[in-house]
Coordinates of C-alpha atoms in Angstrom, one line a residue:
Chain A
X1 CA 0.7 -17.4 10.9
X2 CA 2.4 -19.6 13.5
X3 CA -0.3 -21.4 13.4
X4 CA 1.3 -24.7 12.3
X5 CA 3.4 -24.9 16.3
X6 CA 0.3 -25.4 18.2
X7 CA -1.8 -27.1 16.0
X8 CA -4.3 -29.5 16.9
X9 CA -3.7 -33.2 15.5
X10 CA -7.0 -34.9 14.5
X11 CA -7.0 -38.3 13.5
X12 CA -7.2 -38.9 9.3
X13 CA -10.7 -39.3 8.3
X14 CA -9.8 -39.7 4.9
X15 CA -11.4 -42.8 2.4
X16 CA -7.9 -42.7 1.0
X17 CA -5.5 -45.8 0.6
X18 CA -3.0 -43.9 3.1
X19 CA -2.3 -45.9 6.7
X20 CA -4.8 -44.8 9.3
X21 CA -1.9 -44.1 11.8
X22 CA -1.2 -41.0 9.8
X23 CA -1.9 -37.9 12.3
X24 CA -2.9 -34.9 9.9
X25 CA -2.2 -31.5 11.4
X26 CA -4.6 -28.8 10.9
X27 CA -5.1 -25.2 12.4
X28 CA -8.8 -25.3 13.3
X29 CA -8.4 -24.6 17.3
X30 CA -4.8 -23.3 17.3
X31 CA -5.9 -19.7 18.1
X32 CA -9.2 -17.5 18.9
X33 CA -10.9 -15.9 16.4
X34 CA -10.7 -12.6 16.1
X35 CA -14.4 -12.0 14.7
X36 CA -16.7 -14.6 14.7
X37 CA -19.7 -14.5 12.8
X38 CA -22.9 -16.8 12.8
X39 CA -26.3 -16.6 11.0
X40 CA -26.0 -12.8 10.5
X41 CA -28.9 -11.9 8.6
X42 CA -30.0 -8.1 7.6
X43 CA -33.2 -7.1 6.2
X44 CA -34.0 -3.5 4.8
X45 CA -38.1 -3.7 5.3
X46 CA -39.1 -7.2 3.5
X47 CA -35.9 -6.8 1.0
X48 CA -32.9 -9.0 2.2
X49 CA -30.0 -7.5 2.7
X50 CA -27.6 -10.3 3.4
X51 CA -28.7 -13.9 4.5
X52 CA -27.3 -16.7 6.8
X53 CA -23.7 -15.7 7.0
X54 CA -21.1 -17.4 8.9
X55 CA -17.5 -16.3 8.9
X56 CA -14.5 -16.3 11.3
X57 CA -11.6 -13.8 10.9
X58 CA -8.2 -15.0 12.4
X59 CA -5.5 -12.0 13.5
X60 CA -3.3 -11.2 11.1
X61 CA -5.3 -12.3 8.0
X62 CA -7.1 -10.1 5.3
X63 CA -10.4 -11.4 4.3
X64 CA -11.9 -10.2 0.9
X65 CA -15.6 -10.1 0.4
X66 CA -16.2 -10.0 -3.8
X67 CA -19.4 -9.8 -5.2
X68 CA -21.3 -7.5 -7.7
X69 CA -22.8 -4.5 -6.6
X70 CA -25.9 -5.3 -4.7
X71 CA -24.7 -8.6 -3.8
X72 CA -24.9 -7.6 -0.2
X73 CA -21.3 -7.2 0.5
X74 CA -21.4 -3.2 1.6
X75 CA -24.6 -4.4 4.2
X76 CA -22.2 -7.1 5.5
X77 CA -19.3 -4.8 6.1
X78 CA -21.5 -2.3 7.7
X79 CA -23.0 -4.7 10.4
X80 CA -19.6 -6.5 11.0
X81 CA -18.3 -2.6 12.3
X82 CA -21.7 -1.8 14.2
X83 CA -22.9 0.5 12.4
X84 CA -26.3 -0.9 12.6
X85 CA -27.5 -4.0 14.1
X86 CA -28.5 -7.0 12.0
X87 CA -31.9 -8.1 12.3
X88 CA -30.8 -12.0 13.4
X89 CA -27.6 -13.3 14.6
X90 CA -24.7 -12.3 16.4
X91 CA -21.1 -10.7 15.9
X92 CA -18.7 -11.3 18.5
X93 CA -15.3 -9.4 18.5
X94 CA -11.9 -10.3 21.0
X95 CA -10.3 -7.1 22.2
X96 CA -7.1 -6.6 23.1
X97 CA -7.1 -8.2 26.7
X98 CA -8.9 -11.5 25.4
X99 CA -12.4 -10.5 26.2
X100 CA -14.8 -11.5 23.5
X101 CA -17.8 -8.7 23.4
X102 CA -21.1 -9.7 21.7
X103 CA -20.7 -6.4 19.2
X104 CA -24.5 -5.5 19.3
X105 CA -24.5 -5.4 23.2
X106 CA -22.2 -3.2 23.6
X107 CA -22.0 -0.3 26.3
X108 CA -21.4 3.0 24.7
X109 CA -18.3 3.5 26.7
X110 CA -16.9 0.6 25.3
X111 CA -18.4 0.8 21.9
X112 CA -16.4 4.0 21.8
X113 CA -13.5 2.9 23.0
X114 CA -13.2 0.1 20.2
X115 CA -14.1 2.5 17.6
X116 CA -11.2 4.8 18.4
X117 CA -8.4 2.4 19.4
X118 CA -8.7 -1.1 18.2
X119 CA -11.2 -0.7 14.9
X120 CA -10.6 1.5 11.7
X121 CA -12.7 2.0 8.9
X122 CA -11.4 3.4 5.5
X123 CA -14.1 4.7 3.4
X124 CA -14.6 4.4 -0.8
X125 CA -14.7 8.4 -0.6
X126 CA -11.7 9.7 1.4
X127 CA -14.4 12.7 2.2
X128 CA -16.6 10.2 4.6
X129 CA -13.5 9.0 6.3
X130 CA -11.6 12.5 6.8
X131 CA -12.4 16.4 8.2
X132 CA -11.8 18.0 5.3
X133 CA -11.7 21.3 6.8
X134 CA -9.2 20.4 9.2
X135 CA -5.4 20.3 8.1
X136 CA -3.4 16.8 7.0
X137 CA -1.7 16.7 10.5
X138 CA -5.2 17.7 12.6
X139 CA -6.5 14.7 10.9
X140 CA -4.1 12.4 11.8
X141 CA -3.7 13.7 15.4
X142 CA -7.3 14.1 16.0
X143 CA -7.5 10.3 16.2
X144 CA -4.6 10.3 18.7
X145 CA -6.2 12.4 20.7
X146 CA -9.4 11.0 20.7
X147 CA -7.2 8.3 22.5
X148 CA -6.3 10.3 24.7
X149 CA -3.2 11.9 23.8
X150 CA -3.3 15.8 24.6
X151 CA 1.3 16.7 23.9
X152 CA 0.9 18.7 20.8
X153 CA 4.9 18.1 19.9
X154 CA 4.2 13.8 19.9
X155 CA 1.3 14.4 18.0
X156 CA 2.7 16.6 15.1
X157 CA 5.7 13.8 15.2
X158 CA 3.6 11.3 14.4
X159 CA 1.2 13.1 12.1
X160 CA 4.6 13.6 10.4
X161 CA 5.5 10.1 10.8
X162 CA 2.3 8.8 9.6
X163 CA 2.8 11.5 6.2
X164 CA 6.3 9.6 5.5
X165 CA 4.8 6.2 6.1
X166 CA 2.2 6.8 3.3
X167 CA 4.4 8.8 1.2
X168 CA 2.5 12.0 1.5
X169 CA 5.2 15.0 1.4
X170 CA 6.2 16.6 5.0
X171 CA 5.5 19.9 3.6
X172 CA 1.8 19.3 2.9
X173 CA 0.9 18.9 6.7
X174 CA -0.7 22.2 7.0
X175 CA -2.7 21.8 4.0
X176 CA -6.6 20.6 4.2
X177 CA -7.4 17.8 2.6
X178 CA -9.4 19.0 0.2
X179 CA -5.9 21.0 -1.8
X180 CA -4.8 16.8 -2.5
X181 CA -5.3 14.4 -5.1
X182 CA -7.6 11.5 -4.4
X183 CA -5.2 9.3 -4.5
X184 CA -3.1 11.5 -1.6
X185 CA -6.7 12.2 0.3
X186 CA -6.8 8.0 0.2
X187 CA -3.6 7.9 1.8
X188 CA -4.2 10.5 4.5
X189 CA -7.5 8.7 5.3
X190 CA -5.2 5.3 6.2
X191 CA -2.9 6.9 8.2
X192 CA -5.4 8.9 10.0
X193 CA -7.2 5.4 10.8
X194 CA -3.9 3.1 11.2
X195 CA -2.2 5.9 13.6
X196 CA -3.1 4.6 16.6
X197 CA -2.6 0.9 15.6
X198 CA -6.2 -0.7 15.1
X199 CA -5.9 -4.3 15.4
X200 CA -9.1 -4.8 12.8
X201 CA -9.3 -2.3 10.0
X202 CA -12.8 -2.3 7.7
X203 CA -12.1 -1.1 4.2
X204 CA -14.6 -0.2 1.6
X205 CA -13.1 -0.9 -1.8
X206 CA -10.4 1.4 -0.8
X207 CA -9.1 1.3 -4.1
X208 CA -12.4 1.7 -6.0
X209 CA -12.0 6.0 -6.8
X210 CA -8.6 6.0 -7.7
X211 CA -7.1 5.9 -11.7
X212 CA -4.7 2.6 -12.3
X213 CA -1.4 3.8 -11.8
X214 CA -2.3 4.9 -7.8
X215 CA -4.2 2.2 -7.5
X216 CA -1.3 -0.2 -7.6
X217 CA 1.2 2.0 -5.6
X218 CA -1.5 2.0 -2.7
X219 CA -2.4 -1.6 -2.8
X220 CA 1.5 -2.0 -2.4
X221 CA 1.7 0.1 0.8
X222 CA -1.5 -1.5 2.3
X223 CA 0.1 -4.8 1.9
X224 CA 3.3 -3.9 3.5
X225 CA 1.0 -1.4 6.2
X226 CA -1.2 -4.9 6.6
X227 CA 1.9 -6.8 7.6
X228 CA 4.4 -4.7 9.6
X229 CA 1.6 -3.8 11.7
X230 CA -0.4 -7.7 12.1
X231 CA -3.9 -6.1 10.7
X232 CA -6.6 -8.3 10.2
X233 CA -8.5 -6.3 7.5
X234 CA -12.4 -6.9 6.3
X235 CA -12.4 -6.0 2.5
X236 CA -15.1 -5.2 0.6
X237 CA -13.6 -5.1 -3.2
X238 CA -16.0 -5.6 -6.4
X239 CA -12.2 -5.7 -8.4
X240 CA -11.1 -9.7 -8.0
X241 CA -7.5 -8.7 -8.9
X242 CA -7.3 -6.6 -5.7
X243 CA -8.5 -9.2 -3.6
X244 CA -6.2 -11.8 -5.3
X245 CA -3.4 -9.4 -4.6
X246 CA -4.2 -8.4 -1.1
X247 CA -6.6 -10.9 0.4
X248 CA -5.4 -14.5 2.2
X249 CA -9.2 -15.9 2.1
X250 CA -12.1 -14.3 -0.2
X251 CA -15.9 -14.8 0.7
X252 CA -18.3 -14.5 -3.0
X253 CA -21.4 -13.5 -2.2
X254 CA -24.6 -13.6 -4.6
X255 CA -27.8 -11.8 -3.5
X256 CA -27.0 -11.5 -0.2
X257 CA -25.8 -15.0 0.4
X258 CA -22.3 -16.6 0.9
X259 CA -21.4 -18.9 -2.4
X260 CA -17.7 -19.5 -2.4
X261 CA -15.6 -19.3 0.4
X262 CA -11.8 -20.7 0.5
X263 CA -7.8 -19.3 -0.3
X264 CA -7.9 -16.3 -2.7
X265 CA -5.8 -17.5 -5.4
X266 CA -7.8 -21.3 -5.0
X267 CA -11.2 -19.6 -5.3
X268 CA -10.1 -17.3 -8.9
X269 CA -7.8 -20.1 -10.4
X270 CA -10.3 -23.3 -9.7
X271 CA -13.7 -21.8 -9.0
X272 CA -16.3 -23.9 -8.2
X273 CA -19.5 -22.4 -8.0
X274 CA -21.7 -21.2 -11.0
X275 CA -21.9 -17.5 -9.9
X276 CA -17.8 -17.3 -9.2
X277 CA -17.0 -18.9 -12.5
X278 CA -18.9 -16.2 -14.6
X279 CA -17.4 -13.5 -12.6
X280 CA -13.7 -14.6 -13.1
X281 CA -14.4 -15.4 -16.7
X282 CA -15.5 -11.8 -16.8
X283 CA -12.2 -10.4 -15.3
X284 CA -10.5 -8.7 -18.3
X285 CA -7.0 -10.1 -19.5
X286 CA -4.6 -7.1 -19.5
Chain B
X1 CA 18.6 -21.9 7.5
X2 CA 16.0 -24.1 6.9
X3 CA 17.9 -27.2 7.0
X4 CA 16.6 -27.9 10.3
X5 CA 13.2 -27.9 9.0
X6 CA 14.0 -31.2 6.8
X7 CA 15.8 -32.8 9.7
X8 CA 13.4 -32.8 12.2
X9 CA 10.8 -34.3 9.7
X10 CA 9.1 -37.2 10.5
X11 CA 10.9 -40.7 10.3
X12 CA 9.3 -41.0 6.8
X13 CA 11.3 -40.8 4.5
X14 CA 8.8 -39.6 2.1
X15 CA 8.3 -35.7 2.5
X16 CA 5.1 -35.6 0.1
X17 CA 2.9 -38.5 -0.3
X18 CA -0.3 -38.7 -2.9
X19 CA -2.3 -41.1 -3.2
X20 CA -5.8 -41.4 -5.3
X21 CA -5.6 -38.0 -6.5
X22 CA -8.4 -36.9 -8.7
X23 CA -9.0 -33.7 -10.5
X24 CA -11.6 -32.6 -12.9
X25 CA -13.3 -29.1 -13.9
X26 CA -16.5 -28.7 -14.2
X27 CA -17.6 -25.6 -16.3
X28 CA -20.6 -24.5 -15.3
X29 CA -20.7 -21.5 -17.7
X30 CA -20.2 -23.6 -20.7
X31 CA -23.2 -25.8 -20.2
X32 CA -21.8 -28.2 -17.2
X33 CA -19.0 -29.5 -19.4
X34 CA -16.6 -31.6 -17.6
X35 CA -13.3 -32.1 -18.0
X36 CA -11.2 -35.0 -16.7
X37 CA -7.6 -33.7 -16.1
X38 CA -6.2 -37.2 -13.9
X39 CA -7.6 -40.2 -12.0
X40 CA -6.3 -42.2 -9.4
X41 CA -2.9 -40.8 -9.3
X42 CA -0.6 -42.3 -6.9
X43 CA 3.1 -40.7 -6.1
X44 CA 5.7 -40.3 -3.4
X45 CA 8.8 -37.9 -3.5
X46 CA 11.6 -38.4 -0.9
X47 CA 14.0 -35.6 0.7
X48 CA 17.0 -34.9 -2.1
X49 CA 15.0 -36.4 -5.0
X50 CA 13.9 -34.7 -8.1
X51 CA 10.7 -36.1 -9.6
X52 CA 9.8 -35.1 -12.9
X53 CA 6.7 -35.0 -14.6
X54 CA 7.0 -36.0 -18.3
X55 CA 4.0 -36.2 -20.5
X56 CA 1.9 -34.4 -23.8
X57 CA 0.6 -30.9 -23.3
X58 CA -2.7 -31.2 -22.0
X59 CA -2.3 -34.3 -20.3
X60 CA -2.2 -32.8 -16.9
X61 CA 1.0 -32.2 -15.0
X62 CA 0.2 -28.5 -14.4
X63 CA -2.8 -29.2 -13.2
X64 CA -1.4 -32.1 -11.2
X65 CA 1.5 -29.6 -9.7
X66 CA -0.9 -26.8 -8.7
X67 CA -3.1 -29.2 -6.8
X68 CA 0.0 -30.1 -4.6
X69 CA 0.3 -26.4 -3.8
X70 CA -3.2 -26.4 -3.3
X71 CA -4.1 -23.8 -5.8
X72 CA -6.6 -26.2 -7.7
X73 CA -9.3 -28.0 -5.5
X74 CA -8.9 -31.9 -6.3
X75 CA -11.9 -33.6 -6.0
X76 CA -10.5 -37.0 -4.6
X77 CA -7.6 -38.1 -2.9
X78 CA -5.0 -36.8 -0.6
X79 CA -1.6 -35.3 -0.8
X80 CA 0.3 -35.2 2.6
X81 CA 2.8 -33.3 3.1
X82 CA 5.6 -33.4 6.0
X83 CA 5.0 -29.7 7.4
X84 CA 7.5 -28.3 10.4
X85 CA 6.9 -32.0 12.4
X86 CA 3.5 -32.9 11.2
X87 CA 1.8 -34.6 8.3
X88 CA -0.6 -31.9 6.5
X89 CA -3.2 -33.3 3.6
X90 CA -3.2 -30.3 1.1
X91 CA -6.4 -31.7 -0.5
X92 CA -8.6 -31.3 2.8
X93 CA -6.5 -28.7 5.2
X94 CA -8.4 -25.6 5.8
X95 CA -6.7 -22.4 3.9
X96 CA -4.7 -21.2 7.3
X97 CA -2.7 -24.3 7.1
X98 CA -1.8 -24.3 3.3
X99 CA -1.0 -21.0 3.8
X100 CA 1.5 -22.0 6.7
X101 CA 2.6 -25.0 4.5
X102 CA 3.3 -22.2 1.8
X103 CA 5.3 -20.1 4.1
X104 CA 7.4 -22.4 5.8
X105 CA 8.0 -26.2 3.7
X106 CA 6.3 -26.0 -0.1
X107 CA 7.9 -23.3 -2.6
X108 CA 6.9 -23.0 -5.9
X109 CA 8.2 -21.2 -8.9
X110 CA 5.2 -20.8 -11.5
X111 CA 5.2 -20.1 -15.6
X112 CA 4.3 -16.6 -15.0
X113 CA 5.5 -13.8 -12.6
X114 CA 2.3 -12.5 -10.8
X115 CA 3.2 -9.3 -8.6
X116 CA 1.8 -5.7 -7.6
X117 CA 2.4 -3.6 -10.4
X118 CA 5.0 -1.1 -10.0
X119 CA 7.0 -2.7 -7.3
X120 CA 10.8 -3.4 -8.0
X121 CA 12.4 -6.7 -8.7
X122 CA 14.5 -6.5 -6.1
X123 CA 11.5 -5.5 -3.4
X124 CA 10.2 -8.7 -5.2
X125 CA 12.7 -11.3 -4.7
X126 CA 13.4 -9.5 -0.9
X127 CA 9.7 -9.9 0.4
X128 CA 10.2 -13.7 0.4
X129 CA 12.7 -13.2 3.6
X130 CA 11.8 -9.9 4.9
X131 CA 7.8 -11.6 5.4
X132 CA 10.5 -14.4 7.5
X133 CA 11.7 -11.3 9.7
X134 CA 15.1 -11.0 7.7
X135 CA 16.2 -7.7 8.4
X136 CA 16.1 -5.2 5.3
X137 CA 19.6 -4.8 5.1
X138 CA 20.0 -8.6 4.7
X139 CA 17.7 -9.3 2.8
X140 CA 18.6 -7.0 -0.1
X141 CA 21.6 -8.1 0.0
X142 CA 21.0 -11.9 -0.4
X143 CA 18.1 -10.7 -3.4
X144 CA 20.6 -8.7 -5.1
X145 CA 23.4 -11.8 -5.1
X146 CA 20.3 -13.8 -6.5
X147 CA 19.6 -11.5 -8.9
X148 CA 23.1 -11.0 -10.4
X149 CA 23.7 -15.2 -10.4
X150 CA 20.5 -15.5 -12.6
X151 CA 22.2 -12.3 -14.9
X152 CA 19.9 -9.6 -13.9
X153 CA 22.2 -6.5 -14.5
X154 CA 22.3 -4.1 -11.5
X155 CA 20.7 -1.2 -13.4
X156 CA 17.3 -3.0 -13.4
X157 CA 17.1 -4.2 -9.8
X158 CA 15.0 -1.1 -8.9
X159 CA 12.5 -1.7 -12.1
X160 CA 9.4 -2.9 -11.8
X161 CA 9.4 -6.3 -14.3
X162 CA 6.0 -5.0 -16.0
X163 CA 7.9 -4.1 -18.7
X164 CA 10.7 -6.9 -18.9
X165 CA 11.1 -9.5 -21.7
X166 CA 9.9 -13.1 -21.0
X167 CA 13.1 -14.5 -20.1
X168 CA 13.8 -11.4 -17.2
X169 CA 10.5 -12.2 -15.7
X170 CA 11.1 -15.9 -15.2
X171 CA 14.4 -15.0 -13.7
X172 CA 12.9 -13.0 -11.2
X173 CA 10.0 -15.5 -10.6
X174 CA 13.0 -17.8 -10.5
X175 CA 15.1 -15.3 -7.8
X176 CA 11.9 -15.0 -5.6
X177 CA 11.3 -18.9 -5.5
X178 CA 14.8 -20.1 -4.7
X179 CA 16.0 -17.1 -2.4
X180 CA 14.7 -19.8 0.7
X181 CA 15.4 -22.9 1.0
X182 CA 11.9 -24.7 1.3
X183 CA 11.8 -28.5 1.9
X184 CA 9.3 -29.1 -1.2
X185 CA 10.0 -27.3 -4.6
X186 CA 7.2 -27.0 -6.9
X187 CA 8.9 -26.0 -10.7
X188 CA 6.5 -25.2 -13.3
X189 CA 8.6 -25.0 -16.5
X190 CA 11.1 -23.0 -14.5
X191 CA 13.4 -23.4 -18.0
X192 CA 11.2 -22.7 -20.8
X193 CA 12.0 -19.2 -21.8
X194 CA 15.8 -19.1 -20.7
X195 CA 19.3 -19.2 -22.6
X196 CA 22.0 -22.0 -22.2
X197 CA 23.6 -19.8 -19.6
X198 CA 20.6 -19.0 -17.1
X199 CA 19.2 -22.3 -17.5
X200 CA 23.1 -24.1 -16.3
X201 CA 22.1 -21.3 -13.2
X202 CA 18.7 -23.3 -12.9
X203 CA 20.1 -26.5 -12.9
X204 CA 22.9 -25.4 -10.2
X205 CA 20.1 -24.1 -7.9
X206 CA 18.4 -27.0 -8.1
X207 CA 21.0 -29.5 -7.4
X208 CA 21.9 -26.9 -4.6
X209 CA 18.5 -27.8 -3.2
X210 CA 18.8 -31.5 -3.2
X211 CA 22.3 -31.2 -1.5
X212 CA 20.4 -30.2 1.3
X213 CA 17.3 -32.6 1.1
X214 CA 15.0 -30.6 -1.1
X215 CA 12.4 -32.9 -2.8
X216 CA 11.5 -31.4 -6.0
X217 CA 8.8 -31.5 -8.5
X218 CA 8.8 -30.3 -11.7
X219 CA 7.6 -29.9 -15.2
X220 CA 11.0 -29.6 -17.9
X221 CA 10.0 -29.7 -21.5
X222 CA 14.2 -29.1 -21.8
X223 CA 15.4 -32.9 -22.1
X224 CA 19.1 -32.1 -21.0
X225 CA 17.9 -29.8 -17.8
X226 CA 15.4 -32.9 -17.2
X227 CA 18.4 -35.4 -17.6
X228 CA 20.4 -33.2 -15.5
X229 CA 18.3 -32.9 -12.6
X230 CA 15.6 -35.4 -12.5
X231 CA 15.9 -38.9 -10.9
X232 CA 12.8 -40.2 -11.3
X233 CA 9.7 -39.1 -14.5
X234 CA 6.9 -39.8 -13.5
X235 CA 4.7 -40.3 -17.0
X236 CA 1.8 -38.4 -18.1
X237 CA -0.5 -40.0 -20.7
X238 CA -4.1 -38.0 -22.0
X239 CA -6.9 -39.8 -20.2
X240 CA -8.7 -42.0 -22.4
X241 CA -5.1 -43.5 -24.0
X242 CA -4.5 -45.7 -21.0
X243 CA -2.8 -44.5 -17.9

């Protein structure tokens, strides 16, 4: 979040009483996107999907996308991945080397290769995001080596490294994952997507499955995961305290459409739209 | 470490400047009520000074000090901040920039600790300079000595303050906004629910921060911590009495 150093000086448009010399600083050109998004719409037959939507996604920042269910925000995560193509607008991602790929054009070889080394996705259900008939450690390395790492001793050190890092007991690396918890299968599913350092991870309310009291132990690591490692993270939460707790910005959508957009804690403490009101009235006070 | 930061400010001497600053609420819900919280509001806060806002409950200086931090949306007006060389308007900049402005120059210490359950007080108070790159070791270290100034005995540092009385969980809210030195303090009550001892502490830290060229907002409903601290109230009135 350097973004304050190299930020572009505009001139104040303001009606205020404030001097007209004033330069006001703001970050809108400092950096590239990471994802940018315009007029993504997705219909299923003559039944919209998602409508219209614009959004940019800056490295480094986790972006929450609240909404009730069938507001459209599980269609909008799934087109921002690929995972099917929208039936107007376009995605455009920047890799790694600066090159900014129009994501529904993509060749397979390098639709492939952003799937395995700079994109993640982390299921609801740890069972769609891991092999569950393939040990703790095979899961975690089998990502590695689907980027191409083949030395069995690195990857069973970082399999290891990975358990440590989401506080899943060394011991249990043999194991499948179907002998753990859900809240442990949750964890192996992150590190098996965050081993081999994804710059943009998709997560589908990751904490949705889990009871209260691993609920709040994960959203701790992902937090400190999120910011050792500079993720930018898509997050697709129906629960407005995670995304308060996790997110920098939060998109609301209503049947399929973008209401509210703006800072998390702005958007739940002074929301402006109809549709965001009712829903943070409807938050329960512990 | 961040004394630089108020040196290299602009010429102004003013480090926050608001003018015309607006805010109401409309609730939509309950049949498009509105509610006027402050018109017209027109205040500036220089480095070392400590404003405070002194009015009624309900007349509005929460609301006023969250807008500064950008956490309410006024609806007219502008509130410019001096930000690492540049002048930032809270009211319009897009949320990357408050957030930068959060990070670096504008700290505030609200009414009510807000944190991930389960996560220690002393994590708490050490994520403000570890998210700065402060190494670990460091870090703790500094939290800790914050911690055990604002009587936090040692045997709770590795608590999470779920379960912690009113007074603890200010502390800590306390710890984790004064543990930098940011060149805009935002303090929301920062005294109400503290004893004679910890709120002498408060008053310290605060002068503390206008030794090095702090400005400071605040709300203190405590008349000797306000007399202490404060060199300028700015008044309060409800709207509708005259402002």
């Amino acid at each position: 979040m350097m973004v304050a150093q190299a930020a572009k000086l505009i001139s104040s448009a303001t009606s205020t009483p404030i001097s007209m010399e004033i330069m006001l600083a703001d970050a809108l050109d400092a950096e590239p996107a990471l994802m940018s998004v315009r007029g993504v719409t997705h219909y299923y037959g003559d039944r919209c999907g998602c409508r219209s939507i614009d959004l940019d996604l800056w490295p480094g920042e986790v972006l929450a996308i609240v909404g009730e269910s069938g507001s459209g925000k599980s269609t909008l995560l799934n087109l921002l991945a690929g995972r099917f193509p929208p039936s107007a607008g376009t995605i455009h991602y920047r890799d790694a080397e600066g090159v900014r790929h129009n994501i529904n054009c993509l060749s397979e070889a390098v639709r492939r290769r952003l799937l395995r080394t700079e994109w993640g996705f982390v299921h609801q259900n740890p069972r769609d995001g891991l092999r569950m008939r393939v040990s703790a450690g095979g899961n975690i390395g089998e990502r590695l080596m689907a980027c191409g790492n083949r030395h069995y001793g690195k990857l069973r050190g970082s399999a290891l490294d990975w358990l440590s890092r989401v506080e899943i007991a060394a011991d249990r690396i043999d194991d499948r994952p179907s002998a753990y918890s859900g809240g442990m299968q949750q964890r192996l599913q992150i590190a098996r997507n965050l081993v081999s350092s994804p710059r943009l991870v998709f997560m589908d309310e990751p904490t949705g499955g889990l009871d209260v009291s691993v609920q709040a132990k994960l959203l701790d690591l992902l937090r400190q995961l999120v910011r050792q490692l500079n993720l930018s993270v898509l997050l697709v939460t129906h629960d407005l305290v995670v995304a308060r707790l996790l997110a920098h910005r939060m998109i609301v959508m209503r049947r399929g459409e973008i209401v509210e957009t703006g800072l998390s804690d702005q958007v739940l403490d002074d929301p402006q739209h109809a549709y965001t009101q009712l829903l943070v009235s409807s938050i329960l006070q512990g | 470490m961040n004394i630089a930061h108020i040196s290299s400010a602009t010429p102004d001497k003013h480090v926050l400047s608001v003018r015309g600053l607006s805010k109401s609420f409309t609730l939509h819900t309950q049949g498009g009520t509105t509610i006027e919280a402050f018109s017209g509001l027109n205040v500036d806060v220089q480095k070392g000074e400590c404003l405070a806002l002194h009015g009624p409950s309900g007349s509005g200086k929460s609301t006023f000090l969250r807008s500064l931090y950008a956490n309410y949306k006024p609806c007219a007006g502008s509130i410019v901040v001096s930000h690492e060389g540049l002048q930032v308007d809270m009211a319009t900049a897009c949320p990357r920039t408050v957030l930068a402005v959060r990070q670096y120059t504008m700290g505030y210490v609200s009414q009510f600790l807000r944190v991930i359950p389960r996560v220690s007080c002393l994590d708490i108070v050490a994520e403000r300079l570890t998210a700065h790159g402060e190494n670990e070791q460091s870090a703790f270290e500094a939290a800790g000595e914050m911690l055990a100034r604002l009587h936090i005995p040692e045997r709770l540092w590795k608590l999470a303050p779920a379960t912690f009385s009113g007074g603890e969980q200010q502390r800590i809210n306390i710890a984790r906004g004064f543990i930098r030195r940011y060149p805009i303090m935002l303090l929301d009550e920062p005294t109400a629910s503290l004893d004679a001892v910890n709120r002498k502490t408060v008053v310290a830290l605060i002068e503390e921060a206008k030794a090095v060229g702090a400005a400071i907002v605040g709300i203190f409903h405590d008349e000797a911590v306000r007399d202490a601290v404060a060199d300028r109230v700015f008044e309060f009135r409800p709207l509708g009495q005259g402002a």
